[in-house]
Short mmCIF file of C-alpha atoms and ligand atoms in Angstrom, two decimals:
data_model
loop_
_atom_site.label_atom_id
_atom_site.label_comp_id
_atom_site.label_asym_id
_atom_site.label_seq_id
_atom_site.Cartn_x
_atom_site.Cartn_y
_atom_site.Cartn_z
CA MET U 29 11.65 -18.75 -19.26
CA ALA U 30 9.22 -17.75 -22.01
CA LEU U 31 5.50 -16.94 -21.12
CA PRO U 32 2.54 -16.66 -23.83
CA GLN U 33 2.24 -14.42 -26.30
CA SER U 34 -1.58 -12.78 -24.63
CA ILE U 35 -0.80 -11.02 -21.33
CA LEU U 36 -3.50 -9.40 -19.28
CA ILE U 37 -2.56 -7.59 -16.28
CA VAL U 38 -5.62 -5.66 -14.48
CA GLY U 39 -5.19 -3.59 -12.06
CA GLY U 40 -3.35 -0.41 -12.95
CA GLY U 41 -1.72 0.34 -9.19
CA VAL U 42 1.72 -0.34 -7.73
CA PHE U 43 1.48 -4.06 -8.60
CA GLY U 44 0.07 -3.45 -12.41
CA LEU U 45 1.74 -1.16 -13.89
CA SER U 46 5.31 -2.81 -12.49
CA THR U 47 4.39 -5.69 -13.78
CA ALA U 48 3.40 -4.07 -17.04
CA LEU U 49 6.88 -2.46 -17.24
CA SER U 50 9.01 -5.27 -16.19
CA LEU U 51 7.50 -7.36 -18.75
CA SER U 52 7.60 -5.27 -21.60
CA THR U 53 11.26 -5.31 -21.53
CA ARG U 54 11.73 -8.80 -20.81
CA HIS U 55 9.54 -10.36 -22.69
CA PRO U 56 8.97 -7.74 -26.11
CA ALA U 57 7.30 -10.55 -28.05
CA SER U 58 4.50 -10.35 -25.58
CA ARG U 59 1.18 -8.13 -26.33
CA ILE U 60 0.74 -7.05 -22.54
CA THR U 61 -3.11 -5.46 -22.28
CA VAL U 62 -2.87 -3.51 -18.74
CA LEU U 63 -6.98 -2.81 -17.67
CA GLU U 64 -8.04 -0.60 -15.51
CA ALA U 65 -11.53 -0.01 -13.80
CA SER U 66 -10.94 3.67 -13.22
CA PRO U 67 -11.00 5.81 -16.33
CA THR U 68 -8.61 7.22 -15.22
CA ILE U 69 -4.55 6.37 -14.56
CA PRO U 70 -4.04 7.17 -11.44
CA ASN U 71 -6.92 6.28 -10.15
CA PRO U 72 -7.79 8.79 -7.24
CA HIS U 73 -10.11 5.58 -5.16
CA GLY U 74 -6.56 3.06 -5.86
CA SER U 75 -4.01 2.28 -2.60
CA SER U 76 -1.75 3.68 -5.06
CA VAL U 77 -2.78 7.00 -5.58
CA ASP U 78 -2.19 9.44 -2.55
CA THR U 79 -0.33 13.07 -1.80
CA SER U 80 2.61 11.27 -0.16
CA ARG U 81 3.87 7.31 0.31
CA ILE U 82 6.88 6.90 3.02
CA VAL U 83 9.26 4.84 1.37
CA ARG U 84 11.85 3.41 4.15
CA ALA U 85 14.04 0.28 4.67
CA ASP U 86 13.71 -0.53 8.45
CA TYR U 87 12.45 -3.84 7.99
CA ALA U 88 13.50 -6.40 10.76
CA ASN U 89 13.04 -9.32 7.86
CA PRO U 90 16.47 -8.73 5.62
CA ALA U 91 14.65 -9.76 2.54
CA TYR U 92 12.16 -7.10 2.68
CA ALA U 93 15.37 -4.79 4.33
CA ARG U 94 17.26 -5.44 1.05
CA LEU U 95 14.75 -4.53 -1.54
CA ALA U 96 13.29 -1.67 -0.19
CA ALA U 97 17.53 -0.43 -0.34
CA ALA U 98 17.43 -1.68 -3.85
CA ALA U 99 13.96 0.66 -3.60
CA ILE U 100 15.57 3.15 -2.17
CA GLU U 101 18.47 3.41 -4.38
CA ARG U 102 16.15 3.66 -7.44
CA TRP U 103 14.07 6.35 -6.12
CA ARG U 104 17.18 8.56 -4.80
CA ASN U 105 19.50 8.33 -8.21
CA THR U 106 17.50 7.50 -11.46
CA ASP U 107 14.38 9.16 -12.89
CA TRP U 108 11.96 7.21 -10.76
CA GLY U 109 12.37 9.86 -7.99
CA GLN U 110 13.28 13.19 -10.26
CA GLU U 111 10.16 16.12 -10.76
CA GLY U 112 9.78 15.98 -6.90
CA ARG U 113 8.33 12.22 -7.04
CA TYR U 114 10.69 11.41 -4.22
CA THR U 115 11.98 13.40 -1.40
CA GLN U 116 14.78 12.35 1.43
CA ASN U 117 13.85 14.12 4.23
CA GLY U 118 14.41 11.87 7.16
CA LEU U 119 11.75 10.01 9.45
CA VAL U 120 11.28 10.79 13.34
CA LEU U 121 10.20 7.46 15.07
CA VAL U 122 8.55 8.69 18.68
CA TYR U 123 6.61 7.56 21.43
CA PRO U 124 4.92 9.35 23.94
CA ASP U 125 5.64 9.70 28.01
CA GLY U 126 5.13 6.80 30.40
CA ASN U 127 4.55 3.56 27.34
CA GLY U 128 7.47 1.89 28.15
CA THR U 129 6.33 -0.76 25.49
CA ALA U 130 6.72 1.66 23.00
CA ALA U 131 9.87 2.98 24.16
CA ASN U 132 11.78 -0.18 24.22
CA TYR U 133 10.34 -1.02 20.76
CA THR U 134 12.02 2.11 19.80
CA ARG U 135 15.30 1.53 21.29
CA LYS U 136 15.21 -2.13 19.38
CA SER U 137 14.18 -0.86 15.79
CA TYR U 138 16.14 2.05 15.91
CA GLU U 139 19.85 -0.43 16.53
CA ASN U 140 18.46 -2.63 14.01
CA VAL U 141 18.35 0.39 11.43
CA LYS U 142 21.35 1.48 13.03
CA ARG U 143 23.45 -1.67 12.12
CA ALA U 144 22.21 -1.32 8.80
CA GLU U 145 22.43 2.10 7.99
CA PRO U 146 24.93 3.58 11.07
CA ASP U 147 25.80 7.22 9.64
CA LYS U 148 22.33 8.04 9.32
CA VAL U 149 21.01 7.44 11.91
CA ASP U 150 20.73 9.06 15.66
CA PHE U 151 19.04 8.10 18.78
CA LEU U 152 16.48 11.30 20.59
CA PRO U 153 16.52 10.26 23.79
CA THR U 154 14.56 13.11 25.40
CA LYS U 155 11.74 15.09 24.30
CA ALA U 156 14.24 17.91 23.74
CA ASP U 157 16.39 15.98 21.30
CA VAL U 158 13.68 15.03 19.03
CA ASP U 159 12.64 19.25 19.58
CA ARG U 160 16.35 20.32 18.35
CA ILE U 161 15.41 18.44 14.97
CA MET U 162 11.69 19.48 14.36
CA SER U 163 12.22 22.79 15.60
CA LYS U 164 13.96 23.98 12.55
CA HIS U 165 10.68 23.86 11.03
CA GLY U 166 8.89 25.57 13.71
CA VAL U 167 7.29 22.20 15.45
CA LYS U 168 6.91 21.46 18.93
CA THR U 169 6.15 18.07 19.49
CA ALA U 170 4.70 16.69 22.51
CA VAL U 171 6.48 14.07 22.34
CA ALA U 172 8.89 11.53 25.30
CA GLY U 173 11.70 10.14 22.41
CA GLY U 174 12.53 8.31 19.69
CA TYR U 175 15.04 8.37 16.85
CA VAL U 176 15.64 9.76 13.48
CA ASN U 177 16.53 8.03 10.46
CA TRP U 178 17.97 10.09 7.86
CA GLY U 179 18.33 7.40 5.53
CA SER U 180 14.22 8.01 4.93
CA GLY U 181 11.94 9.82 2.90
CA TRP U 182 8.28 10.27 1.05
CA SER U 183 7.81 9.73 -2.21
CA ASP U 184 4.23 11.45 -4.19
CA ALA U 185 2.19 8.65 -4.67
CA GLU U 186 -0.04 9.82 -7.10
CA ALA U 187 2.96 11.58 -9.68
CA SER U 188 4.89 8.42 -9.06
CA VAL U 189 1.43 6.41 -10.60
CA ARG U 190 1.52 8.88 -13.62
CA PHE U 191 5.36 8.94 -14.08
CA ALA U 192 4.89 4.96 -14.42
CA ARG U 193 1.81 5.20 -16.47
CA LYS U 194 3.45 7.54 -19.03
CA LYS U 195 6.55 5.98 -19.03
CA LEU U 196 4.55 2.42 -20.38
CA GLU U 197 3.19 5.36 -22.96
CA GLU U 198 6.15 6.49 -24.25
CA THR U 199 8.65 4.09 -24.22
CA GLU U 200 6.77 0.24 -24.18
CA LYS U 201 5.17 -0.18 -27.54
CA ASN U 202 3.72 -3.79 -26.82
CA VAL U 203 1.99 -2.61 -23.97
CA THR U 204 -1.93 -1.67 -24.80
CA PHE U 205 -3.98 0.01 -21.73
CA LYS U 206 -8.01 -0.34 -21.74
CA THR U 207 -10.79 0.34 -18.80
CA GLY U 208 -13.48 -1.91 -18.11
CA GLN U 209 -14.20 -3.78 -15.02
CA VAL U 210 -13.39 -7.60 -14.72
CA GLU U 211 -16.75 -8.68 -13.14
CA ARG U 212 -15.37 -12.19 -12.86
CA ILE U 213 -12.91 -14.75 -14.95
CA LEU U 214 -13.66 -17.04 -17.64
CA PHE U 215 -12.33 -21.21 -17.16
CA ALA U 216 -12.09 -23.43 -20.06
CA ASP U 217 -14.74 -25.12 -18.86
CA GLU U 218 -17.29 -23.15 -17.15
CA ARG U 219 -19.46 -26.57 -15.31
CA LYS U 220 -16.26 -27.75 -13.63
CA GLN U 221 -14.53 -26.60 -9.95
CA GLY U 222 -11.08 -26.95 -9.25
CA GLN U 223 -8.50 -27.54 -11.58
CA ARG U 224 -8.97 -25.90 -14.86
CA LYS U 225 -7.58 -23.32 -17.11
CA THR U 226 -8.40 -19.71 -17.58
CA VAL U 227 -9.49 -18.10 -20.56
CA GLY U 228 -9.97 -14.36 -20.58
CA VAL U 229 -12.73 -12.01 -18.48
CA ALA U 230 -15.85 -10.80 -18.36
CA LEU U 231 -16.48 -7.08 -18.60
CA ALA U 232 -19.34 -5.20 -16.45
CA ASP U 233 -20.49 -4.11 -19.65
CA ASN U 234 -20.78 -7.82 -20.89
CA THR U 235 -18.04 -7.42 -23.17
CA THR U 236 -14.88 -10.01 -22.83
CA ILE U 237 -11.14 -10.46 -23.01
CA THR U 238 -9.69 -13.16 -24.15
CA ALA U 239 -5.92 -13.94 -22.64
CA ASP U 240 -2.87 -17.05 -22.14
CA LEU U 241 -2.25 -15.43 -19.06
CA ILE U 242 -4.10 -13.67 -16.38
CA ILE U 243 -2.29 -11.51 -13.80
CA LEU U 244 -4.62 -10.14 -10.99
CA ALA U 245 -2.95 -6.67 -10.11
CA THR U 246 -6.36 -5.89 -8.68
CA GLY U 247 -5.34 -4.66 -4.78
CA ALA U 248 -7.85 -5.07 -2.00
CA TRP U 249 -11.01 -5.42 -4.88
CA THR U 250 -9.19 -9.10 -5.13
CA PRO U 251 -10.71 -11.02 -2.93
CA LYS U 252 -13.73 -10.15 -4.63
CA LEU U 253 -12.41 -12.08 -7.82
CA VAL U 254 -10.39 -15.57 -6.07
CA ASP U 255 -11.38 -17.23 -2.92
CA LEU U 256 -9.27 -15.35 -0.88
CA ARG U 257 -10.41 -16.46 2.63
CA GLY U 258 -8.24 -16.46 4.81
CA ARG U 259 -5.76 -15.17 2.79
CA ALA U 260 -6.52 -11.49 2.50
CA GLN U 261 -8.74 -9.24 2.50
CA ALA U 262 -9.41 -5.52 2.69
CA THR U 263 -9.42 -3.53 5.56
CA GLY U 264 -9.92 0.62 5.91
CA GLN U 265 -7.53 2.82 6.87
CA VAL U 266 -8.18 6.40 7.89
CA LEU U 267 -6.70 9.48 6.30
CA ALA U 268 -7.65 13.51 6.79
CA TYR U 269 -5.81 16.12 5.48
CA ILE U 270 -5.64 19.88 7.03
CA ARG U 271 -5.56 23.22 4.11
CA ILE U 272 -2.71 25.18 4.97
CA THR U 273 -0.96 28.49 4.05
CA ASP U 274 1.21 29.16 1.65
CA GLU U 275 3.93 29.94 4.59
CA GLU U 276 3.20 26.83 6.20
CA GLN U 277 3.42 24.53 3.28
CA GLN U 278 6.89 26.30 3.17
CA ARG U 279 8.19 25.72 6.61
CA LEU U 280 7.47 21.82 6.60
CA ALA U 281 7.92 21.03 3.70
CA HIS U 282 11.46 19.68 4.55
CA MET U 283 10.19 18.75 7.70
CA PRO U 284 11.09 14.86 8.47
CA THR U 285 8.17 12.31 8.26
CA ILE U 286 7.48 11.50 12.10
CA LEU U 287 6.10 7.99 13.08
CA SER U 288 4.17 7.34 16.52
CA PHE U 289 5.65 3.33 17.13
CA ALA U 290 2.55 3.60 20.11
CA THR U 291 -0.21 4.39 18.12
CA GLY U 292 0.85 3.81 14.15
CA MET U 293 -0.68 7.24 13.46
CA PHE U 294 2.14 9.70 11.52
CA ILE U 295 2.25 12.90 9.59
CA ILE U 296 3.73 13.22 6.43
CA PRO U 297 5.05 16.70 4.56
CA PRO U 298 2.84 18.54 3.15
CA ARG U 299 2.17 18.83 -0.40
CA ASN U 300 0.27 21.05 -2.64
CA ASN U 301 -0.99 22.92 0.58
CA LEU U 302 -2.39 19.62 1.61
CA LEU U 303 -1.11 17.91 5.14
CA LYS U 304 -1.50 14.82 5.81
CA ILE U 305 -2.25 12.45 8.83
CA ALA U 306 -2.98 8.53 8.74
CA ARG U 307 -2.73 5.54 10.73
CA HIS U 308 -1.33 2.08 10.13
CA ALA U 309 -3.92 -0.09 12.06
CA TYR U 310 -5.23 -3.07 11.81
CA GLY U 311 -7.97 -1.54 10.41
CA TYR U 312 -11.54 -1.39 9.42
CA ARG U 313 -13.58 -3.99 7.66
CA ASN U 314 -16.48 -4.06 5.80
CA PRO U 315 -18.33 -7.44 5.33
CA GLN U 316 -20.86 -7.87 2.46
CA ARG U 317 -21.95 -11.43 1.18
CA VAL U 318 -20.92 -11.43 -2.66
CA PRO U 319 -20.94 -14.79 -4.95
CA VAL U 320 -17.47 -17.21 -4.48
CA PRO U 321 -15.87 -16.92 -7.60
CA GLY U 322 -16.15 -19.36 -10.02
CA THR U 323 -19.60 -20.64 -8.80
CA ASP U 324 -21.44 -19.25 -11.20
CA GLY U 325 -23.38 -17.24 -7.84
CA ARG U 326 -23.52 -20.92 -6.72
CA GLU U 327 -22.52 -20.68 -3.62
CA THR U 328 -22.05 -16.75 -1.56
CA MET U 329 -19.43 -16.06 1.22
CA GLU U 330 -19.27 -13.02 3.66
CA ILE U 331 -15.87 -11.01 2.64
CA SER U 332 -14.54 -7.39 3.65
CA VAL U 333 -15.19 -5.53 0.27
CA PRO U 334 -13.72 -1.47 -0.58
CA GLU U 335 -16.63 1.12 -0.55
CA ASN U 336 -15.22 4.59 -1.69
CA GLY U 337 -16.06 8.28 -0.78
CA LEU U 338 -17.00 7.09 2.17
CA PRO U 339 -15.70 9.63 4.89
CA ILE U 340 -13.20 8.32 7.99
CA PRO U 341 -15.45 6.80 11.41
CA LEU U 342 -15.50 9.21 14.59
CA GLU U 343 -13.23 6.96 15.96
CA GLY U 344 -10.55 7.79 13.20
CA GLU U 345 -11.03 11.83 13.18
CA GLU U 346 -10.58 11.12 17.12
CA ALA U 347 -7.64 9.09 16.25
CA CYS U 348 -5.78 11.70 14.57
CA ARG U 349 -6.66 14.98 16.31
CA ALA U 350 -4.89 12.93 19.28
CA ALA U 351 -1.74 12.48 17.04
CA LEU U 352 -1.74 16.03 15.67
CA ARG U 353 -1.89 17.48 19.64
CA GLU U 354 1.02 14.46 20.00
CA MET U 355 3.07 14.96 17.19
CA LEU U 356 2.12 18.81 15.60
CA PRO U 357 0.20 20.41 18.49
CA ALA U 358 -0.12 23.46 16.70
CA PHE U 359 -2.44 22.41 14.01
CA ALA U 360 -4.68 20.05 16.51
CA ASP U 361 -7.44 22.13 16.38
CA ARG U 362 -7.39 23.01 12.39
CA PRO U 363 -10.32 21.40 10.66
CA PHE U 364 -10.52 18.69 8.15
CA CYS U 365 -11.12 20.08 5.09
CA HIS U 366 -11.42 16.19 3.37
CA THR U 367 -11.28 12.88 5.13
CA ARG U 368 -10.85 9.14 3.26
CA VAL U 369 -11.34 5.45 3.92
CA CYS U 370 -8.15 4.03 2.18
CA TRP U 371 -8.12 -0.26 1.68
CA TYR U 372 -5.31 -2.54 2.20
CA THR U 373 -4.76 -6.16 0.65
CA ASP U 374 -3.63 -7.14 4.25
CA THR U 375 -2.30 -11.01 4.38
CA PRO U 376 -1.70 -12.94 7.96
CA LYS U 377 1.32 -12.16 8.47
CA GLY U 378 1.66 -9.07 6.09
CA ASP U 379 3.57 -10.78 3.42
CA PHE U 380 2.85 -9.90 -0.72
CA LEU U 381 0.70 -13.01 -2.45
CA ILE U 382 3.08 -12.81 -5.29
CA THR U 383 2.52 -16.25 -7.07
CA TYR U 384 0.07 -18.64 -10.20
CA HIS U 385 -2.93 -19.40 -8.38
CA PRO U 386 -2.70 -23.42 -7.21
CA ASP U 387 -5.49 -23.94 -8.88
CA HIS U 388 -5.37 -22.55 -12.48
CA PRO U 389 -1.73 -22.80 -13.57
CA ASN U 390 -2.55 -19.42 -16.00
CA LEU U 391 -3.94 -16.88 -13.64
CA PHE U 392 -1.18 -15.10 -11.42
CA LEU U 393 -1.96 -12.96 -8.43
CA ALA U 394 0.16 -9.64 -7.80
CA THR U 395 -1.27 -8.31 -4.57
CA GLY U 396 -1.55 -8.42 -1.08
CA GLY U 397 0.55 -5.31 -0.45
CA SER U 398 -0.82 -4.79 3.23
CA GLY U 399 -0.27 -1.56 3.98
CA HIS U 400 3.56 -1.63 2.70
CA GLY U 401 4.11 -2.49 -0.65
CA PHE U 402 4.74 1.30 -2.60
CA LYS U 403 7.94 1.78 -1.76
CA PHE U 404 8.85 -0.67 -3.74
CA PHE U 405 7.30 0.46 -7.15
CA PRO U 406 10.65 1.20 -9.03
CA VAL U 407 11.71 -2.32 -8.21
CA LEU U 408 8.27 -4.41 -7.55
CA GLY U 409 7.81 -5.45 -11.07
CA ASP U 410 10.96 -6.98 -11.38
CA LYS U 411 10.40 -9.60 -8.62
CA ILE U 412 6.78 -9.79 -10.02
CA VAL U 413 8.31 -11.38 -13.29
CA ASP U 414 11.35 -13.34 -11.39
CA ALA U 415 7.95 -15.00 -10.50
CA LEU U 416 6.40 -15.58 -13.34
CA GLU U 417 9.12 -17.22 -15.06
CA GLY U 418 9.89 -19.12 -11.61
CA THR U 419 13.32 -17.82 -10.68
CA LEU U 420 12.31 -15.54 -7.39
CA GLU U 421 14.77 -16.12 -5.05
CA PRO U 422 13.84 -18.74 -2.75
CA GLU U 423 13.35 -15.80 0.29
CA LEU U 424 10.93 -14.29 -1.09
CA ARG U 425 9.64 -17.05 -2.95
CA GLU U 426 8.97 -18.61 0.56
CA LEU U 427 7.18 -15.37 1.47
CA TRP U 428 5.30 -15.06 -1.01
CA GLN U 429 3.71 -18.16 -2.01
CA TRP U 430 0.07 -19.24 -1.95
CA PRO U 431 0.10 -20.49 1.59
CA ALA U 432 -1.09 -24.24 1.89
CA PHE U 433 -3.76 -22.97 4.52
CA ALA U 434 -6.55 -20.57 5.30
CA GLU U 435 -4.78 -19.08 8.25
CA ASP U 436 -8.16 -17.87 10.80
CA VAL U 437 -6.72 -14.73 11.68
CA GLU U 438 -9.09 -11.59 12.18
CA ALA U 439 -6.67 -9.37 11.71
CA THR U 440 -2.61 -9.13 9.75
CA GLU U 441 0.11 -9.79 12.92
CA ASP U 442 2.75 -8.04 11.78
CA GLY U 443 4.39 -6.50 14.35
CA SER U 444 3.47 -3.14 13.57
CA ARG U 445 0.00 -2.86 14.17
CA SER U 446 -2.34 -0.45 16.11
CA GLY U 447 -5.60 0.67 16.72
CA LEU U 448 -8.48 -1.98 17.83
CA LYS U 449 -9.09 -4.68 16.17
CA GLY U 450 -12.00 -6.41 14.90
CA LEU U 451 -13.08 -2.86 14.00
CA ILE U 452 -16.92 -3.11 11.55
CA LEU U 453 -16.70 0.22 9.58
CA LYS U 454 -20.32 0.28 9.35
CA GLU U 455 -20.64 -0.01 12.27
CA GLU U 456 -18.42 2.60 13.41
CA LEU U 457 -20.17 5.63 10.83
CA ALA U 458 -23.30 4.57 12.66
CA LYS U 459 -21.40 5.42 15.74
CA SER U 460 -20.38 8.41 14.80
CA SER U 461 -23.48 10.11 12.98
CA ARG U 462 -25.14 9.71 16.36
CA GLY U 463 -21.92 11.36 18.15
CA SER U 464 -20.63 14.93 17.29
CA ARG U 465 -17.73 15.41 14.51
CA LEU U 466 -15.32 17.51 15.49
C1 LIG W 507 -3.77 4.97 3.95
C2 LIG W 507 -2.42 4.28 2.46
C3 LIG W 507 -1.18 4.42 3.28
C4 LIG W 507 -0.02 3.42 2.68
N1 LIG W 507 1.19 3.50 3.29
C5 LIG W 507 2.29 3.34 2.88
C6 LIG W 507 3.57 4.21 2.77
O1 LIG W 507 3.88 5.18 3.72
N2 LIG W 507 4.64 3.22 2.77
C7 LIG W 507 4.46 2.23 1.30
O2 LIG W 507 5.48 1.77 0.94
N3 LIG W 507 3.21 1.84 1.33
C8 LIG W 507 2.72 2.42 1.79
N4 LIG W 507 1.21 1.66 1.39
C9 LIG W 507 0.75 0.79 0.93
C10 LIG W 507 0.99 0.82 -0.76
O3 LIG W 507 0.04 2.35 -0.88
C11 LIG W 507 0.46 -0.87 -1.78
O4 LIG W 507 0.36 -1.94 -1.12
C12 LIG W 507 0.10 -0.39 -2.65
O5 LIG W 507 -0.40 0.94 -3.44
C13 LIG W 507 -0.93 -1.31 -3.54
O6 LIG W 507 -0.95 -1.11 -4.89
P1 LIG W 507 -1.73 -1.81 -5.88
O7 LIG W 507 -1.94 -2.13 -6.93
O8 LIG W 507 -1.80 -3.45 -4.93
O9 LIG W 507 -3.25 -1.48 -5.41
P2 LIG W 507 -4.13 -0.59 -5.98
O10 LIG W 507 -3.18 1.10 -5.89
O11 LIG W 507 -5.45 -0.39 -5.40
O12 LIG W 507 -4.64 -1.58 -7.51
C14 LIG W 507 -5.54 -1.88 -8.17
C15 LIG W 507 -5.81 -1.10 -8.94
O13 LIG W 507 -7.18 -2.04 -9.56
C16 LIG W 507 -8.24 -2.01 -9.91
N5 LIG W 507 -9.25 -2.89 -9.94
C17 LIG W 507 -9.65 -3.42 -8.83
N6 LIG W 507 -10.57 -4.52 -9.59
C18 LIG W 507 -10.69 -4.34 -10.65
C19 LIG W 507 -11.57 -5.23 -11.97
N7 LIG W 507 -12.31 -5.96 -10.92
N8 LIG W 507 -11.66 -5.05 -12.87
C20 LIG W 507 -10.42 -3.59 -13.81
N9 LIG W 507 -9.38 -2.98 -12.35
C21 LIG W 507 -10.12 -2.88 -11.07
C22 LIG W 507 -8.34 -0.49 -9.49
O14 LIG W 507 -9.59 -0.17 -10.14
C23 LIG W 507 -7.51 0.12 -9.10
O15 LIG W 507 -6.92 0.99 -9.60
C24 LIG W 507 0.07 2.22 1.59
C25 LIG W 507 -1.58 2.04 1.40
C26 LIG W 507 -2.41 2.37 2.57
C27 LIG W 507 -4.28 2.67 1.52
#
């Protein structure tokens, strides 16, 4: 299917750059602009940019499992994974003593993965079995058991974003990069509401950009540009880093990633002498009152809005400390040199939102990463362009379509989240300043 001449992609993260890569090769006659608010791509505050992201294929849903397997094939065998951008170090999933639910969940997940990759997965029924693997890297854990999937790895997220941008700059002649922050979407008839075409975007510097087709790949900031209440929201997740020595970097560089089913906490092998501890959780909301998009400021709504540069609350620090005591006890008392709240774009069931907007025929959404979008970087753009062309396979179309009903849910329920529900970032930070930092 032909796509329009001028296409504007807003957002230079995984969703935006992968779309630009596929669009530029499959639609060479289109003029594509990638507009990014940050002066640099990689954007250090974007969800796609970090020391590392886990790349694994063990999804219960076969459509995601197939897509992840296709992505891993590219990470392993193409230039995507070269120059240290992908390391296949394995993933050890563990559970603590005395947590029957986590032990059962681990067993079920193991059986799922074993069916998909029988030669790459081993059950680790006791602490000694886990230690047999981790002790090669000088690590002694305090867990009860788990399993290892040697088919999983991790990607250097920042380097991968830089690679995608460079690939676009070097090879794709029909792509232009621009810096600018979209304040609002412009419509053909600004007085009307409901069904209407978009004509472009208004930027914070009072300039406008027109386009025949607008693709919003704006991650956790999307709910400010389009009303996504009940369909997607920004949730803040906890990241903490420990600076380690050259000897420790060398020793831990090839250890498997270690993830606790009970707490959602994980530790990825270090990069550049930085060891990262993170949590995959329900996360923090950051409620703010903002104008309802498309109403010219006449109406307002309360949504969760990402905020950059904040430290993690004490509650999050304590969770990171507990994770270290369980999975990497030798580092449990080391100071954190840096912490960060990183923003998921969470949908009610954790499915991406890759679809035309039902009210605006030339506005397309490519977002809803829900904390698991990174691994698909090498293959996601092709699926997004399939969706733009109307040729996306039915299973993915169903998962990623505009939900007919807004869901009244407090948090994402995708079966993988831990932590407490309903945490408000500013309230937790206020409690932290009264409490003592670790
Ligand atoms: C802490 C954390 C850990 C994660 N771990 C994993 C993992 O282990 N494995 C995995 O597969 N996935 C993981 N993910 C998920 C994955 O990183 C995301 O799904 C993915 O990176 C989202 O990409 P994006 O392009 O939607 O968002 P982003 O990378 O945030 O890109 C959106 C861009 O849009 C720009 N933008 C926003 N608003 C505007 C505007 N108004 N005007 C102009 N530009 C704008 C922003 O500046 C930003 O650069 C994790 C995410 C986080 C936060």
